[in-house]
mmCIF file of C-alpha atoms in Angstrom:
data_model
loop_
_atom_site.group_PDB
_atom_site.id
_atom_site.type_symbol
_atom_site.label_atom_id
_atom_site.label_comp_id
_atom_site.label_asym_id
_atom_site.label_seq_id
_atom_site.Cartn_x
_atom_site.Cartn_y
_atom_site.Cartn_z
ATOM 1 C CA PRO G 1 74.712 -153.233 38.386
ATOM 2 C CA ILE G 2 75.035 -156.989 38.666
ATOM 3 C CA ILE G 3 77.052 -158.563 35.911
ATOM 4 C CA PRO G 4 76.335 -162.252 35.228
ATOM 5 C CA ILE G 5 79.478 -164.422 35.265
ATOM 6 C CA ARG G 6 79.663 -168.026 34.212
ATOM 7 C CA LEU G 7 82.281 -170.234 35.790
ATOM 8 C CA GLY G 8 85.136 -171.131 33.451
ATOM 9 C CA HIS G 9 84.751 -168.192 31.034
ATOM 10 C CA GLN G 10 83.557 -164.572 30.899
ATOM 11 C CA THR G 11 80.246 -163.531 29.381
ATOM 12 C CA THR G 12 80.142 -160.768 26.754
ATOM 13 C CA GLU G 13 78.462 -158.393 29.233
ATOM 14 C CA PHE G 14 81.403 -158.736 31.621
ATOM 15 C CA LYS G 15 83.950 -158.193 28.816
ATOM 16 C CA GLU G 16 82.117 -155.033 27.675
ATOM 17 C CA ALA G 17 81.941 -153.656 31.213
ATOM 18 C CA LEU G 18 85.606 -154.428 31.750
ATOM 19 C CA SER G 19 86.655 -152.715 28.513
ATOM 20 C CA LEU G 20 84.581 -149.600 29.393
ATOM 21 C CA GLU G 21 86.250 -149.294 32.769
ATOM 22 C CA THR G 22 89.803 -149.606 31.517
ATOM 23 C CA SER G 23 89.638 -147.730 28.187
ATOM 24 C CA ASP G 24 88.596 -144.307 29.579
ATOM 25 C CA SER G 25 90.926 -144.173 32.536
ATOM 26 C CA GLU G 26 94.655 -143.449 32.666
ATOM 27 C CA PRO G 27 97.052 -146.185 33.668
ATOM 28 C CA PRO G 28 96.888 -146.733 37.445
ATOM 29 C CA ASP G 29 100.522 -145.656 37.884
ATOM 30 C CA LYS G 30 99.973 -142.213 36.290
ATOM 31 C CA GLN G 31 97.273 -139.745 37.288
ATOM 32 C CA PRO G 32 96.718 -136.003 37.787
ATOM 33 C CA ALA G 33 97.593 -134.672 41.215
ATOM 34 C CA THR G 34 94.745 -133.163 43.237
ATOM 35 C CA ALA G 35 95.099 -129.395 43.316
ATOM 36 C CA LYS G 36 93.435 -126.234 44.546
ATOM 37 C CA TRP G 37 93.972 -122.669 43.342
ATOM 38 C CA TYR G 38 93.258 -119.021 44.174
ATOM 39 C CA ASP G 39 93.669 -115.649 42.477
ATOM 40 C CA ARG G 40 95.454 -112.514 43.684
ATOM 41 C CA ARG G 41 96.051 -109.112 42.069
ATOM 42 C CA ASP G 42 99.485 -109.943 40.616
ATOM 43 C CA SER G 43 99.715 -113.748 40.959
ATOM 44 C CA VAL G 44 97.759 -116.956 40.762
ATOM 45 C CA PHE G 45 98.543 -119.717 43.267
ATOM 46 C CA ILE G 46 98.023 -123.423 42.697
ATOM 47 C CA GLU G 47 98.802 -126.041 45.325
ATOM 48 C CA PHE G 48 99.311 -129.634 44.208
ATOM 49 C CA LEU G 49 98.383 -131.868 47.144
ATOM 50 C CA VAL G 50 100.993 -134.601 46.865
ATOM 51 C CA GLU G 51 102.641 -135.848 50.029
ATOM 52 C CA ASP G 52 106.331 -136.787 50.033
ATOM 53 C CA SER G 53 106.845 -135.782 46.401
ATOM 54 C CA LYS G 54 109.998 -136.926 44.650
ATOM 55 C CA ASP G 55 111.416 -136.388 41.139
ATOM 56 C CA LEU G 56 109.635 -133.030 41.039
ATOM 57 C CA GLN G 57 109.520 -131.208 37.682
ATOM 58 C CA VAL G 58 107.657 -127.911 37.342
ATOM 59 C CA LYS G 59 107.881 -126.157 33.982
ATOM 60 C CA PHE G 60 106.423 -122.660 33.541
ATOM 61 C CA GLU G 61 105.660 -121.417 30.039
ATOM 62 C CA LYS G 62 103.918 -118.205 28.923
ATOM 63 C CA SER G 63 100.488 -119.858 28.831
ATOM 64 C CA LYS G 64 101.136 -123.343 30.219
ATOM 65 C CA LEU G 65 102.101 -125.148 33.389
ATOM 66 C CA ASP G 66 103.545 -128.641 33.342
ATOM 67 C CA PHE G 67 103.708 -130.411 36.730
ATOM 68 C CA ARG G 68 105.220 -133.869 37.266
ATOM 69 C CA CYS G 69 106.267 -135.826 40.310
ATOM 70 C CA VAL G 70 106.169 -139.151 42.068
ATOM 71 C CA GLY G 71 104.539 -139.180 45.480
ATOM 72 C CA GLY G 72 101.949 -140.289 47.952
ATOM 73 C CA ILE G 73 101.688 -143.530 49.856
ATOM 74 C CA GLU G 74 101.524 -145.631 46.693
ATOM 75 C CA THR G 75 104.334 -143.572 45.035
ATOM 76 C CA LEU G 76 102.162 -142.820 42.014
ATOM 77 C CA LYS G 77 103.382 -140.852 39.036
ATOM 78 C CA HIS G 78 101.477 -137.554 38.811
ATOM 79 C CA HIS G 79 101.248 -135.373 35.738
ATOM 80 C CA ASN G 80 99.185 -132.220 35.271
ATOM 81 C CA GLU G 81 99.463 -130.156 32.113
ATOM 82 C CA LEU G 82 97.432 -126.952 32.142
ATOM 83 C CA ASP G 83 96.621 -124.435 29.411
ATOM 84 C CA LEU G 84 96.332 -121.365 31.619
ATOM 85 C CA PHE G 85 93.510 -118.816 31.449
ATOM 86 C CA ASP G 86 95.898 -115.960 30.722
ATOM 87 C CA SER G 87 99.632 -115.315 30.256
ATOM 88 C CA ILE G 88 102.197 -115.533 33.040
ATOM 89 C CA ASP G 89 105.810 -114.463 33.405
ATOM 90 C CA PRO G 90 107.637 -117.831 33.372
ATOM 91 C CA ASN G 91 110.880 -116.298 34.739
ATOM 92 C CA ALA G 92 109.182 -114.684 37.747
ATOM 93 C CA SER G 93 106.970 -117.717 38.555
ATOM 94 C CA LYS G 94 108.209 -120.028 41.348
ATOM 95 C CA HIS G 95 107.345 -123.198 43.227
ATOM 96 C CA LYS G 96 108.012 -124.488 46.731
ATOM 97 C CA ARG G 97 107.908 -128.116 47.844
ATOM 98 C CA THR G 98 106.843 -129.185 51.332
ATOM 99 C CA ASP G 99 106.246 -132.635 52.786
ATOM 100 C CA ARG G 100 102.503 -132.280 52.134
ATOM 101 C CA SER G 101 102.279 -130.365 48.847
ATOM 102 C CA VAL G 102 103.903 -128.291 46.107
ATOM 103 C CA LEU G 103 102.808 -124.643 45.983
ATOM 104 C CA CYS G 104 103.257 -122.810 42.667
ATOM 105 C CA CYS G 105 103.131 -119.030 42.393
ATOM 106 C CA LEU G 106 102.318 -118.001 38.839
ATOM 107 C CA LYS G 107 103.262 -114.344 38.269
ATOM 108 C CA LYS G 108 100.639 -112.757 36.016
ATOM 109 C CA ALA G 109 101.932 -111.080 32.850
ATOM 110 C CA GLU G 110 99.223 -108.465 33.345
ATOM 111 C CA ALA G 111 98.690 -107.614 37.045
ATOM 112 C CA GLY G 112 95.254 -106.402 38.125
ATOM 113 C CA ARG G 113 93.303 -108.624 35.774
ATOM 114 C CA ALA G 114 91.143 -111.228 37.545
ATOM 115 C CA TRP G 115 91.149 -114.853 36.464
ATOM 116 C CA PRO G 116 87.617 -116.313 36.667
ATOM 117 C CA ARG G 117 89.149 -119.792 36.280
ATOM 118 C CA LEU G 118 92.603 -121.335 36.176
ATOM 119 C CA THR G 119 92.407 -122.916 32.742
ATOM 120 C CA LYS G 120 91.666 -121.545 29.280
ATOM 121 C CA ASP G 121 89.133 -124.358 28.795
ATOM 122 C CA LYS G 122 85.850 -123.944 30.688
ATOM 123 C CA ALA G 123 85.760 -127.690 31.449
ATOM 124 C CA LYS G 124 85.608 -128.770 35.085
ATOM 125 C CA PHE G 125 88.322 -131.108 36.255
ATOM 126 C CA GLN G 126 87.669 -133.567 39.073
ATOM 127 C CA TRP G 127 91.153 -133.098 40.464
ATOM 128 C CA LEU G 128 90.981 -129.258 40.562
ATOM 129 C CA GLY G 129 89.152 -127.088 43.086
ATOM 130 C CA VAL G 130 89.105 -123.538 44.423
ATOM 131 C CA ASP G 131 91.004 -122.825 47.640
ATOM 132 C CA PHE G 132 88.239 -120.909 49.425
ATOM 133 C CA ASN G 133 90.377 -120.521 52.575
ATOM 134 C CA ASN G 134 92.760 -118.256 50.637
ATOM 135 C CA TRP G 135 90.402 -116.795 48.040
ATOM 136 C CA LYS G 136 89.933 -113.037 48.318
ATOM 137 C CA ASP G 137 87.798 -110.766 46.162
ATOM 138 C CA TRP G 138 90.606 -108.274 45.628
ATOM 139 C CA GLU G 139 88.703 -106.300 42.951
ATOM 140 C CA ASP G 140 86.564 -104.668 45.677
ATOM 141 C CA ASP G 141 89.144 -102.566 47.545
ATOM 142 C CA SER G 142 86.578 -100.570 49.576
ATOM 143 C CA ASP G 143 86.338 -103.195 52.362
ATOM 144 C CA GLU G 144 89.921 -104.429 52.077
ATOM 145 C CA ASP G 145 91.088 -102.553 55.163
ATOM 146 C CA LEU G 146 88.394 -103.996 57.428
ATOM 147 C CA SER G 147 89.007 -107.338 59.001
ATOM 148 C CA SER G 148 86.288 -109.993 59.013
ATOM 149 C CA PHE G 149 85.596 -109.339 62.688
ATOM 150 C CA ASP G 150 85.184 -105.593 62.041
ATOM 151 C CA LYS G 151 82.783 -106.281 59.172
ATOM 152 C CA PHE G 152 80.721 -108.588 61.374
ATOM 153 C CA SER G 153 80.614 -106.049 64.239
ATOM 154 C CA GLU G 154 79.599 -103.276 61.873
ATOM 155 C CA MET G 155 76.816 -105.434 60.434
ATOM 156 C CA MET G 156 75.485 -106.233 63.929
ATOM 157 C CA ASN G 157 75.482 -102.538 64.910
ATOM 158 C CA THR G 158 73.505 -101.493 61.827
ATOM 159 C CA MET G 159 70.768 -104.079 62.485
ATOM 160 C CA GLY G 160 69.249 -102.030 65.329
ATOM 161 C CA GLY G 161 67.886 -103.054 68.744
ATOM 162 C CA GLU G 162 69.278 -102.253 72.200
ATOM 163 C CA ASP G 163 72.994 -102.460 72.850
ATOM 164 C CA GLY G 164 73.681 -103.138 69.182
ATOM 165 C CA MET G 165 71.775 -106.396 69.328
ATOM 166 C CA PRO G 166 68.916 -106.937 66.871
ATOM 167 C CA ASP G 167 65.293 -106.862 68.103
ATOM 168 C CA LEU G 168 64.075 -110.402 67.493
ATOM 169 C CA GLY G 169 60.424 -109.535 68.151
ATOM 170 C CA MET G 170 60.152 -111.455 71.433
ATOM 171 C CA GLY G 171 58.436 -108.654 73.395
ATOM 172 C CA GLY G 172 55.974 -109.637 76.115
ATOM 173 C CA MET G 173 58.133 -112.457 77.411
ATOM 174 C CA GLU G 174 59.684 -110.480 80.286
ATOM 175 C CA GLY G 175 57.264 -111.864 82.933
ATOM 176 C CA LEU G 176 57.909 -115.526 82.144
ATOM 177 C CA GLU G 177 60.146 -117.301 84.631
ATOM 178 C CA GLU G 178 62.985 -119.371 83.335
ATOM 179 C CA HIS G 179 62.647 -123.078 84.018
ATOM 180 C CA ASP G 180 65.781 -125.145 84.118
ATOM 181 C CA SER G 181 65.517 -128.928 84.028
ATOM 182 C CA ASP G 182 68.713 -129.165 86.097
ATOM 183 C CA ASP G 183 66.855 -127.666 89.078
ATOM 184 C CA GLU G 184 64.582 -130.717 89.477
ATOM 185 C CA LYS G 185 65.438 -133.339 92.097
ATOM 186 C CA MET G 186 66.818 -136.600 90.757
ATOM 187 C CA PRO G 187 65.018 -139.747 91.887
ATOM 188 C CA ASP G 188 66.866 -141.989 94.368
ATOM 189 C CA LEU G 189 68.659 -144.984 92.972
ATOM 190 C CA GLU G 190 67.516 -148.352 94.267
#
């Protein structure tokens, strides 16, 4: 939206817009770190994506995680405080810092219980996402021993058709000759 501004002083519309922008946001030097998480049978993993983190503080409690650090290009202060979906064992939980991120392994107090979300609150956080590259539906153990390639091959074989390939319904096309545009002669350049 266009906000009218008079030279020499601010209009009330500009002051209202300015106060709305600054009142709801955290100070620019402190913000939550971007993170992604995934669930396993006995642990939950959360990776805070902060490059070159310094002054790292990770505190594990029975139902909370407190993450603080300074990092990134702008050396921003990051702070994430999470009320976890379920209980963890704070003494068995660990974290590891790399140049690109901080990975936390939260040891579940009750192994074998799936976490449908990371936090107790059902709210969605802009800074938090699911790590689909590492997510695994571990509750369904029947296919756990098959690799992704084996599953794909098995699916292709059960679809039917000759040589394990599906019949795509293109019968009657055997007599057609293939025409390749690369076979045509190029015109001479002048």
